[in-house]
Coordinates of C-alpha atoms and ligand atoms in Angstrom, one line a residue:
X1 CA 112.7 98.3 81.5
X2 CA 112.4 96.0 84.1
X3 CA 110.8 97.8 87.4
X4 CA 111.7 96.4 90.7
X5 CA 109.3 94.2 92.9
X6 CA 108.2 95.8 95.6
X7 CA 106.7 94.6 98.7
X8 CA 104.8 96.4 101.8
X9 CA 103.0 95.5 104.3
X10 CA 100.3 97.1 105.4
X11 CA 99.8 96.2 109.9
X12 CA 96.7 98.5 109.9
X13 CA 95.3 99.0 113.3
X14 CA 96.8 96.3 114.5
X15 CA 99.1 94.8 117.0
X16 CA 100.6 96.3 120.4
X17 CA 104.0 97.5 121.2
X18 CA 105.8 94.5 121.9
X19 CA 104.1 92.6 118.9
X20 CA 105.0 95.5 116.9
X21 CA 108.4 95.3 117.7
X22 CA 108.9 91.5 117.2
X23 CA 107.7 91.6 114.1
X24 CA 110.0 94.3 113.1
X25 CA 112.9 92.5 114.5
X26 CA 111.6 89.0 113.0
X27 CA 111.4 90.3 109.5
X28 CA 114.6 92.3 109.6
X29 CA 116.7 89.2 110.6
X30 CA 114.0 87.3 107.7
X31 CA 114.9 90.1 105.0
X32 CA 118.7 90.3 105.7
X33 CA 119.2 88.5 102.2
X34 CA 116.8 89.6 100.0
X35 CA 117.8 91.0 96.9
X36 CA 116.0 92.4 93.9
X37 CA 113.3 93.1 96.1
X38 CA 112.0 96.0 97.6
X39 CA 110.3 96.0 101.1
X40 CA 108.6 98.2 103.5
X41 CA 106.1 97.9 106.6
X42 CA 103.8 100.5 107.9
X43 CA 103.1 100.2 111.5
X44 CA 100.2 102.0 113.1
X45 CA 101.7 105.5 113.5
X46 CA 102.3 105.1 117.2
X47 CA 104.3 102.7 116.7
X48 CA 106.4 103.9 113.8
X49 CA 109.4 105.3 116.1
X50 CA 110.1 101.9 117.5
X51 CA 109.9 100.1 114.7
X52 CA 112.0 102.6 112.9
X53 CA 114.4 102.3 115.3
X54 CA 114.4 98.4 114.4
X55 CA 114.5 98.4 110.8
X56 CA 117.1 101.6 110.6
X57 CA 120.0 100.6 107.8
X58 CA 118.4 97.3 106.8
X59 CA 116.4 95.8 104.1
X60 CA 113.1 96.7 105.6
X61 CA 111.9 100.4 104.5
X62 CA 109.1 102.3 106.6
X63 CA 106.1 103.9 105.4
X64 CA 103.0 105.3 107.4
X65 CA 99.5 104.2 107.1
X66 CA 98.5 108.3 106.1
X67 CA 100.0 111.6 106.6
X68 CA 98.4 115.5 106.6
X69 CA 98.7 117.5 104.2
X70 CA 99.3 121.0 106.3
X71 CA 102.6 121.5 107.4
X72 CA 102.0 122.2 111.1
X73 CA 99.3 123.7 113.1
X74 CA 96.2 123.6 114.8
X75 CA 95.1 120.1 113.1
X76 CA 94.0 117.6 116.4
X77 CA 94.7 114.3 115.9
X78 CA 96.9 115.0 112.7
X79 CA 100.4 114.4 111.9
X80 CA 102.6 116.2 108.9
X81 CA 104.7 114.9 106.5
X82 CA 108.0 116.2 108.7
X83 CA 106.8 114.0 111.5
X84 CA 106.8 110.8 109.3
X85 CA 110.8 111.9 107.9
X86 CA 111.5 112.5 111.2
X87 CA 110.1 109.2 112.3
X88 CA 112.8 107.7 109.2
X89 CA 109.5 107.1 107.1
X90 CA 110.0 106.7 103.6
X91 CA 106.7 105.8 102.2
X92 CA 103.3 106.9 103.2
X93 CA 100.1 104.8 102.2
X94 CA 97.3 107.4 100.8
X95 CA 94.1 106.7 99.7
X96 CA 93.7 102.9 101.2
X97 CA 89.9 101.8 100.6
X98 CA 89.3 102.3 104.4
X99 CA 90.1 105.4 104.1
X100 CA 88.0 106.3 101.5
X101 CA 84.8 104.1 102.6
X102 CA 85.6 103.8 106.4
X103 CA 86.8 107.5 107.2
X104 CA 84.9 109.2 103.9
X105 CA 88.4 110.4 102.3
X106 CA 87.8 112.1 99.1
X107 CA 90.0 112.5 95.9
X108 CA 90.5 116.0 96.1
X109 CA 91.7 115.5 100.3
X110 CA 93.9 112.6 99.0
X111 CA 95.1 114.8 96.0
X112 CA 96.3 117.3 99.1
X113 CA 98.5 114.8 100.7
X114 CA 99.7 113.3 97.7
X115 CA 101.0 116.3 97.0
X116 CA 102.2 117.0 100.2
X117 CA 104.0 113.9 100.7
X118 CA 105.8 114.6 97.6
X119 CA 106.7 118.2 98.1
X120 CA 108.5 117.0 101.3
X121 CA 110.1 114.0 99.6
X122 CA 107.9 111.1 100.8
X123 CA 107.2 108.4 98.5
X124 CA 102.9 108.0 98.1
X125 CA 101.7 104.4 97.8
X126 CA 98.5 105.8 96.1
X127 CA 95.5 103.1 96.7
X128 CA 93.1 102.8 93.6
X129 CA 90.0 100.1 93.2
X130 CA 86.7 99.6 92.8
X131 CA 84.1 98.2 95.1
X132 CA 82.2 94.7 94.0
X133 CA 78.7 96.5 93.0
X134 CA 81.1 99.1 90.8
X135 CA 83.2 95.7 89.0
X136 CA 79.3 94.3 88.4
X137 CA 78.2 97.0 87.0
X138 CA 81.2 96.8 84.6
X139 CA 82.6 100.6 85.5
X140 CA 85.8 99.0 87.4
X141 CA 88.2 101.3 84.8
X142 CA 86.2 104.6 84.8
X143 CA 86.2 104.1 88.9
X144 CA 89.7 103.5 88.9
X145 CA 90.5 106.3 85.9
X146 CA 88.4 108.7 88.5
X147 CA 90.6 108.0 91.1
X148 CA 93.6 108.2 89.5
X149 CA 92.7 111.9 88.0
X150 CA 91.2 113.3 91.1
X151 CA 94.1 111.8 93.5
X152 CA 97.0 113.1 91.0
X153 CA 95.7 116.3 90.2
X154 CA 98.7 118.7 89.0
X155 CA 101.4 115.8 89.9
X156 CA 104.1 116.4 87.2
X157 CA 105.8 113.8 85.4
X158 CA 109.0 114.2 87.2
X159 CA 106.7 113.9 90.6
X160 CA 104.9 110.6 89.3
X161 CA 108.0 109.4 88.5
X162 CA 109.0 108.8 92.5
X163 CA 105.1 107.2 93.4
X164 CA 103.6 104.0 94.1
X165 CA 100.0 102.9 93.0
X166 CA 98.5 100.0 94.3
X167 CA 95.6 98.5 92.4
X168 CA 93.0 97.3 95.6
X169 CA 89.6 95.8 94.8
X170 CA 87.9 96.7 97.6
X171 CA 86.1 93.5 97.4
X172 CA 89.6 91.7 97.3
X173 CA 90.9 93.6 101.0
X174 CA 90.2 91.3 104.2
X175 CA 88.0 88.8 102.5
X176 CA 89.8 86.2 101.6
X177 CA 88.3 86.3 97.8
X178 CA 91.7 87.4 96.2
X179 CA 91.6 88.9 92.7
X180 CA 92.6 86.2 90.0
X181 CA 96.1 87.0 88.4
X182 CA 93.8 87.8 84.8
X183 CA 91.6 89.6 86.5
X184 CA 94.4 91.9 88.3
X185 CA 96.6 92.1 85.4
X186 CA 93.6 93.4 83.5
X187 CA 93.9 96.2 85.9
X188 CA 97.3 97.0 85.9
X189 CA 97.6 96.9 82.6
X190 CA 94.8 99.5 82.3
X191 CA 96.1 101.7 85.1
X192 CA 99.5 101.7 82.6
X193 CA 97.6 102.7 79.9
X194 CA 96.0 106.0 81.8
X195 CA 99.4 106.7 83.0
X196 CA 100.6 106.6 79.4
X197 CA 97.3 108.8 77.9
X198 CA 98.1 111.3 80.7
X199 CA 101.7 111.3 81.3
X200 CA 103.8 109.4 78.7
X201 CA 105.2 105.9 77.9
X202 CA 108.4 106.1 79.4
X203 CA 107.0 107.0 82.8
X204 CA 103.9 104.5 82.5
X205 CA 106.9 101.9 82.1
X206 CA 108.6 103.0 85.3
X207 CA 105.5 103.7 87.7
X208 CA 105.6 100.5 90.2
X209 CA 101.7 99.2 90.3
X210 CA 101.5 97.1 93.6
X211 CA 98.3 94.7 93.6
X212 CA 96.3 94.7 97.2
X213 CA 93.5 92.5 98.3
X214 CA 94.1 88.9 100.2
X215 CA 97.6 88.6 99.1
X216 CA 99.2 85.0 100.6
X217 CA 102.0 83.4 100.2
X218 CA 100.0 80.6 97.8
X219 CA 98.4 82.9 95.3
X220 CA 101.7 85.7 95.9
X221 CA 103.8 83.8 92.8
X222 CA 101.3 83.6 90.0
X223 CA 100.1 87.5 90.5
X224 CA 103.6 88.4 90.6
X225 CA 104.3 86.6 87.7
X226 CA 102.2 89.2 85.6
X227 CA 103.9 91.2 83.5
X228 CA 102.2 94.4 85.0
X229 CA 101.8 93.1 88.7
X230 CA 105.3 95.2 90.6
X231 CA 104.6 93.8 93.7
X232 CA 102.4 93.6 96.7
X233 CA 100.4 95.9 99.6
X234 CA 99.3 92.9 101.9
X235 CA 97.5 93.6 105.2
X236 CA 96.2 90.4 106.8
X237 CA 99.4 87.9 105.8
X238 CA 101.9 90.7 107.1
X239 CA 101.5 90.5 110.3
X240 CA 103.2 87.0 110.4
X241 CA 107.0 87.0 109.5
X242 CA 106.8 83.6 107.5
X243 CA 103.5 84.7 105.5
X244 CA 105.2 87.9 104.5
X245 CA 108.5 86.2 103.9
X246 CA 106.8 84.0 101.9
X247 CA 105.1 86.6 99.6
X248 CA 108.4 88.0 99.2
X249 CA 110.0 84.6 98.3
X250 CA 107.0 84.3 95.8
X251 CA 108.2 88.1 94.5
Ligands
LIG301 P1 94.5 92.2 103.0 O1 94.6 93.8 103.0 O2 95.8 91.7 102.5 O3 94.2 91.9 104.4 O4 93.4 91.9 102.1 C1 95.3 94.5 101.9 C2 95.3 96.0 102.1 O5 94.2 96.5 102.6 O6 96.2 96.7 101.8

């Protein structure tokens, strides 16, 4: 079955209003044509109701960079999963590696909002990788099986059906040293085979498995080009419309 390729980009804390908004506008007019491919930013949440606004009825999706996992209430600094549909969000990214090493996010927390977010209909781009010492130390699969069990606790197979999982070597994200397509696939591959041990073959076939870390439009076509690579989270290159468009092209 083939799965679609699916592109998002990932503006971190980054950018002000007006850049924000250009680059909404820039990739919408850039995306108008794209077919066969699925794409999504995720603004910096303060800016997600202007760009939302931009990218309303085209070929550009929105996701957020996190989400809560109460429903409302006395939670400062927090924002619920009804805020982000409000706000026309459609994805929400859970689990990025600066979450869990920056801001000391645990599986069992992102467990919580990954089952928040899909309670309420939002569709979890679920970050998964392992940092350099853990690869050396040759335990990159039983970090990333870890992960995988703690953040998807009691997800059903009809709910794993609708998420994302993005394979992200943490050692890959920001650095420039980009995960070779073998190395990546290895992954993927590996995250399809615990999908298939815990869930079944049919959904580890549909689950979309995004690869994250340094993605460019020069290295974009030949980890795409892996039979378990789905697509892309890119943070640096997607803050410039022609570096994004050009991963896409590459998708
Ligand atoms: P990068 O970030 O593309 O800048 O390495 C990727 C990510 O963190 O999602």
């Amino acid at each position: 079955m083939a799965r679609r390729k699916f592109i998002a980009g990932n503006w971190k804390m980054n950018l002000d209003r007006k850049g924000a908004v250009a680059l909404a506008e820039g990739l919408v007019k850039a995306a108008a044509n794209v077919v066969g491919c699925d794409i999504a930013v995720c603004p910096p949440a303060c800016y997600l109701e202007a760009v939302g606004q931009i990218v309303k009825g085209s070929n550009v999706a929105l996701g957020a960079q996190n989400v809560y996992h109460q429903a409302n209430g006395a939670f400062t600094g927090e924002l619920s999963t009804a805020m982000l549909l409000d706000l026309g969000c459609k994805y929400v990214i859970l689990g990025h590696s600066e979450r869990r090493h920056v801001l000391g996010e645990t599986d069992a927390e992102i467990n919580k909002k990954v089952i928040a977010a899909l309670d309420a209909g939002l569709i979890p781009i679920l970050c998964v990788g392992e940092l350099l010492a853990e690869r050396e130390a040759g335990n990159t699969m039983s970090v990333i099986r870890t992960q995988f069990d703690g953040s998807l606790a009691g997800v059903s197979r009809e709910k794993l059906k609708t998420v994302v999982i993005a394979y992200e070597p943490v050692w890959a994200i920001g650095t420039g040293k980009v995960a070779s397509p073998a190395q990546a696939e290895e992954v993927h591959l590996g995250l399809r085979k615990i999908i298939a041990e815990r869930y079944n073959n049919e959904i580890a076939q549909i689950v979309p498995i995004q690869y994250g870390g340094s993605v460019k439009p020069d290295n974009a076509v030949d980890l795409l080009g892996q039979p378990n690579i789905d697509g892309a989270l890119v943070g640096g290159a997607a803050l410039k419309v022609d570096q994004f468009m050009g991963i896409v092209a590459g998708a």
